[in-house]
Amino acid sequence: MSACSAPAPSAALAPSGMRDIPVLRERGQREVFCGLTGIMWLHRKIQDAFFLIVGSRTCAHLMQSAAGVMIFAEPRFATAIIEERDLAGMADANEELDRVAAQVLARRPDIKTLFLVGSCPSEVIKMDLSRAAARLDAAHANVRVLAYSGSGIETTFTEGEDACLEALVPELPQDTSGETSLLVVGALADVVEDQFTRLFQALGIGPVRFLPARTSSDLPPVGPNTRYLLAQPFLGRTGAALDDRGAQRIAAPFPLGARGTEAWLRAAAEVWAIDDARFETVVAAPRARAERALAGHRAAFTGRSVFFFPDSQLEIPLARFLYEELGAQLIEVGTPYLHRGHLDRELARLPAGVQLSEGQHVDSQLDRCRAARPDLTVCGLGLANPLEAEGLSTKWAIELVFTPIHGFEQAGDLAELFTRPLRRRDLLRVG
Amino acid sequence: MKLTVWTYEGPPHVGAMRVATAMTDVHYVLHAPQGDTYADLLFTMIERRGKRPPVTYTTFQARDLGSDTAELFMEAARDAYARFKPAAMLVGASCTAELIQDDPGGLALTLNLPCPVLPLELPSYMRRENWGASETFYRLVRGLAGPHAPAPGEARAERRRGPPRCNILGGTALGFRHRDDIKEIKRLLARLGIEVVVSAPLDASTADITRMGEADFNVVLYPEIGEEAARWLEKNFGQPRTRTVPIGVGATRDFVREVAALAGVDPAPALDDEDLRQPWWARSVDSNYLTGKRVFVFGDATHAVAAARVAVEEMGFELVGLGAYNREFARTVRETAQRYGVEALISDDYLEVEAAIEAAAPELVLGTQMERHIAKRLGIGCAVISAPVHVEDFPARFAPQMGYEGANVLFDTWVHPLVMGLEEHLLGMFREDFEFNNEAGPSHLGAHKPSPAPVTASEPEPALAVQADDTAETEDAAAIWRDDALAELKKIPFFVRGKARRNAETFAAQSGAQVITLETLYDAKAHFGR
Ligand code: SF4
Ligand code: SF4
């Protein structure tokens, strides 16, 4: 802890909301992705949607580089690259966009929703993508056209999903059934979604719907009788938009690990007044399986120190999981943005005195990390190999976003993502 | 606006990063939003560098716009100097910062940093990665070696006595096999008794750049990146430059002669190499099966042109397509294409390239990471010959593309995706053997077997660019396959099935047949038989 108690000159210490956890706020180089990257999983998740980025060659290059590998099938995203002639006013940018959008839709008649995704260049030149979306929506029957920003000047990594879902909320039909329903919010792996569906069904909670749904034509209804559970911690704006529709959030930690998942399910069970006996009957077996899966990893991980660089806003729930369920020691937990309201139940479970940091000054943070020499550093792809080369074990954060990690059945897999780098280091006999 | 699915080149500032990262003591301060930091992973993940690229990003946000983005830039530049103490600093803007016009170059100069500061103007909405690398390297050379150039009209300083000396130009970070090529070429030059003054930008320091004028001539290995600087050096230091890129046996020998002439030495010691096996490997009888294999070549102009020559003259393939994505070098590609009787495809539109490959129905594609995906989808073998490349194209072993060892490497890598000769015969003879059959793919490629080419008459998912070529597609799809013909088609080994299918459909279209029968299939075979 000593290494992180000296804040950088520009940093200010502020008390966190409910508890006195100090938060180090820094300003400097932020080594994080922009919100465009969310398209990487959203275009797989929403099977009849197409994401058209209105941006530069940089945006297109980011999309193919961040994915690590190019997707074999033709992807449901593309970039409308702004060119010199658009900027010089030789071409009308709106007409150009209409032409490109028509090209996409002609080619993909299966597409039901087209997202126009704003980027830094489109925002700096003040292209109004909401208006463009309204225009295109009117021009193309059978296709819903929406706009949101994934730009790096407005959004960080997973905030792209938040902005996308926020854009969907006004489209959700009004729930007029008068029945209390549960909405699970945040993109989840299909397999995880199915597991949760079965659990809620067994608990007698329902109807249960998911946002985003697998097809965009199948939007869940929402209204004052909707109770929503966040499956992801980065959905501040989506939550606010749902609140505006009269839906109410069920406060809960996030369904990571055995305890996180149990608490998440229990929060819903309380709203539906499910009795303890029933809850136990449903949850006991998968929880026991999760705990068995975690046991070996706990033995390997207890007492290990962990340092989180900011990446996806999943850091706080993950840190809670590592601390509570694997016995890790937390050195610093960095997050690009700390949403106190949505994370209240997570913050309450963190150990006293943990160092949180928000925002980033990457060089100062690297200094703190090097000084602390954690057993495991969770960081982005740009930092992982350089830290490994300095002798630190790392876990690339992006894998935590691309792998099914939620729920009881994935608790062991989640733990494994953290223990594998350490096990590997022990295995290798060459230096 | 241009619809883009995948891009061959990144933006020009990524080219500048490749130069900065290649060098040992340069730092690049880039005015850019946070998401642009993705570019770091190109170097740390794809190239597996153990160090962060020497780049500081200002990562301005929306709330900084209009107020203090300029101040943010100055602060970042000041801090970067204090922290990294570079011997020279590059400053510039990415696409977004270009729009807000803060003038990083002007701002940085006002800081009076105790090191040379080189402003880069890289127009993001017009130019791309290779151009950005070339421009950055040229600026560095002009800025750092320039002060040592003889005044206009003045003669060069007397040549130093001793062995002839050259520079090697063009190697960068993230370059396709640059590390190994340079090592191989240095070895070749050493055999001719030529000394290398500086190899740059890869592994060069700022001080090295200032010494570049000391060489007698320049070896330009990657014209896309090194030619601009070489031209400037030629003009200002009177250093002639090489034009031949030594990829393949023939080109390597031409290169040796060219270099020997520039250096005034005898080429003989480097015209052969005891470890050069490619020519014999190509002549040995088991290579007979390579004869006339239809190959489609696509990449950056330099690598594509070189690969075309090797494919035709050193492997005995038939060239069925040649193209490049960098327009700046289109001329050499067009000339080469003409020499080999194909039409050049100059395009950076992935979908257009995909359509061209599909239409040419090659048996082997020599391309970039993009063509590997196209080939995989079409069930055709593919070897990578050019950037952009993926992590597996940065091998642990020594694997140059250039020089004599490079020629050996080309032979091995290009033959690898093809079915071994004998195996091809066995497949032809026993097409229905339950495990040794046409669906199985090359037996030595178990882990990465190509997906079988589609055998149905209707294409599963036509590519975006097919629009341009709609009519041809509909015509092809018009003839209906009879079941027996389709069944027979399935018996044809996968690596020629695509061609057989296409031939039959073309033949049917030409002869006005509405259905493709077993007869049509064999008529087409006779008609198009090679
Ligand atoms: S940060 Fe901005 S310019 Fe860069 S890739 Fe993201 S949206 Fe595009
Ligand atoms: S696939 Fe196997 S047999 Fe074929 S080249 Fe590679 S290692 Fe050799």
mmCIF file of N, CA and C and ligand atoms in Angstrom, chain B residues 412 415-418 420 442-448, ligand 2:
data_model
loop_
_atom_site.group_PDB
_atom_site.id
_atom_site.type_symbol
_atom_site.label_atom_id
_atom_site.label_comp_id
_atom_site.label_asym_id
_atom_site.label_seq_id
_atom_site.Cartn_x
_atom_site.Cartn_y
_atom_site.Cartn_z
ATOM 1 N N ASP B 412 9.803 -22.578 -48.998
ATOM 2 C CA ASP B 412 9.130 -23.350 -47.946
ATOM 3 C C ASP B 412 7.740 -22.815 -47.626
ATOM 4 N N VAL B 415 5.100 -23.280 -50.553
ATOM 5 C CA VAL B 415 4.728 -24.664 -50.865
ATOM 6 C C VAL B 415 3.862 -25.244 -49.747
ATOM 7 N N HIS B 416 4.125 -24.769 -48.552
ATOM 8 C CA HIS B 416 3.425 -25.274 -47.369
ATOM 9 C C HIS B 416 1.900 -25.387 -47.534
ATOM 10 N N PRO B 417 1.222 -24.352 -48.024
ATOM 11 C CA PRO B 417 -0.244 -24.470 -48.099
ATOM 12 C C PRO B 417 -0.735 -25.384 -49.218
ATOM 13 N N LEU B 418 0.144 -25.768 -50.110
ATOM 14 C CA LEU B 418 -0.292 -26.605 -51.228
ATOM 15 C C LEU B 418 -0.234 -28.071 -50.821
ATOM 16 N N MET B 420 0.901 -31.709 -51.016
ATOM 17 C CA MET B 420 2.119 -32.331 -51.537
ATOM 18 C C MET B 420 1.814 -33.089 -52.824
ATOM 19 N N PRO B 442 -5.242 -30.916 -47.007
ATOM 20 C CA PRO B 442 -3.890 -31.468 -46.978
ATOM 21 C C PRO B 442 -3.656 -32.155 -45.639
ATOM 22 N N SER B 443 -3.135 -33.374 -45.675
ATOM 23 C CA SER B 443 -3.051 -34.120 -44.425
ATOM 24 C C SER B 443 -2.091 -33.459 -43.450
ATOM 25 N N HIS B 444 -1.121 -32.723 -43.983
ATOM 26 C CA HIS B 444 -0.168 -32.084 -43.083
ATOM 27 C C HIS B 444 -0.705 -30.778 -42.520
ATOM 28 N N LEU B 445 -1.907 -30.400 -42.918
ATOM 29 C CA LEU B 445 -2.450 -29.137 -42.426
ATOM 30 C C LEU B 445 -3.675 -29.393 -41.556
ATOM 31 N N GLY B 446 -3.621 -30.485 -40.829
ATOM 32 C CA GLY B 446 -4.781 -30.894 -40.050
ATOM 33 C C GLY B 446 -5.392 -29.788 -39.219
ATOM 34 N N ALA B 447 -4.533 -29.022 -38.574
ATOM 35 C CA ALA B 447 -5.038 -28.039 -37.628
ATOM 36 C C ALA B 447 -5.679 -26.841 -38.318
ATOM 37 N N HIS B 448 -5.250 -26.590 -39.552
ATOM 38 C CA HIS B 448 -5.803 -25.421 -40.208
ATOM 39 C C HIS B 448 -6.316 -25.783 -41.585
HETATM 40 S S1 SF4 C 2 1.541 -28.719 -41.126
HETATM 41 FE FE1 SF4 C 2 2.896 -30.168 -40.204
HETATM 42 S S2 SF4 C 2 3.759 -31.297 -41.928
HETATM 43 FE FE2 SF4 C 2 2.811 -29.495 -42.778
HETATM 44 S S3 SF4 C 2 4.476 -28.092 -42.862
HETATM 45 FE FE3 SF4 C 2 3.449 -27.675 -40.934
HETATM 46 S S4 SF4 C 2 4.546 -28.920 -39.525
HETATM 47 FE FE4 SF4 C 2 5.156 -29.648 -41.528
#
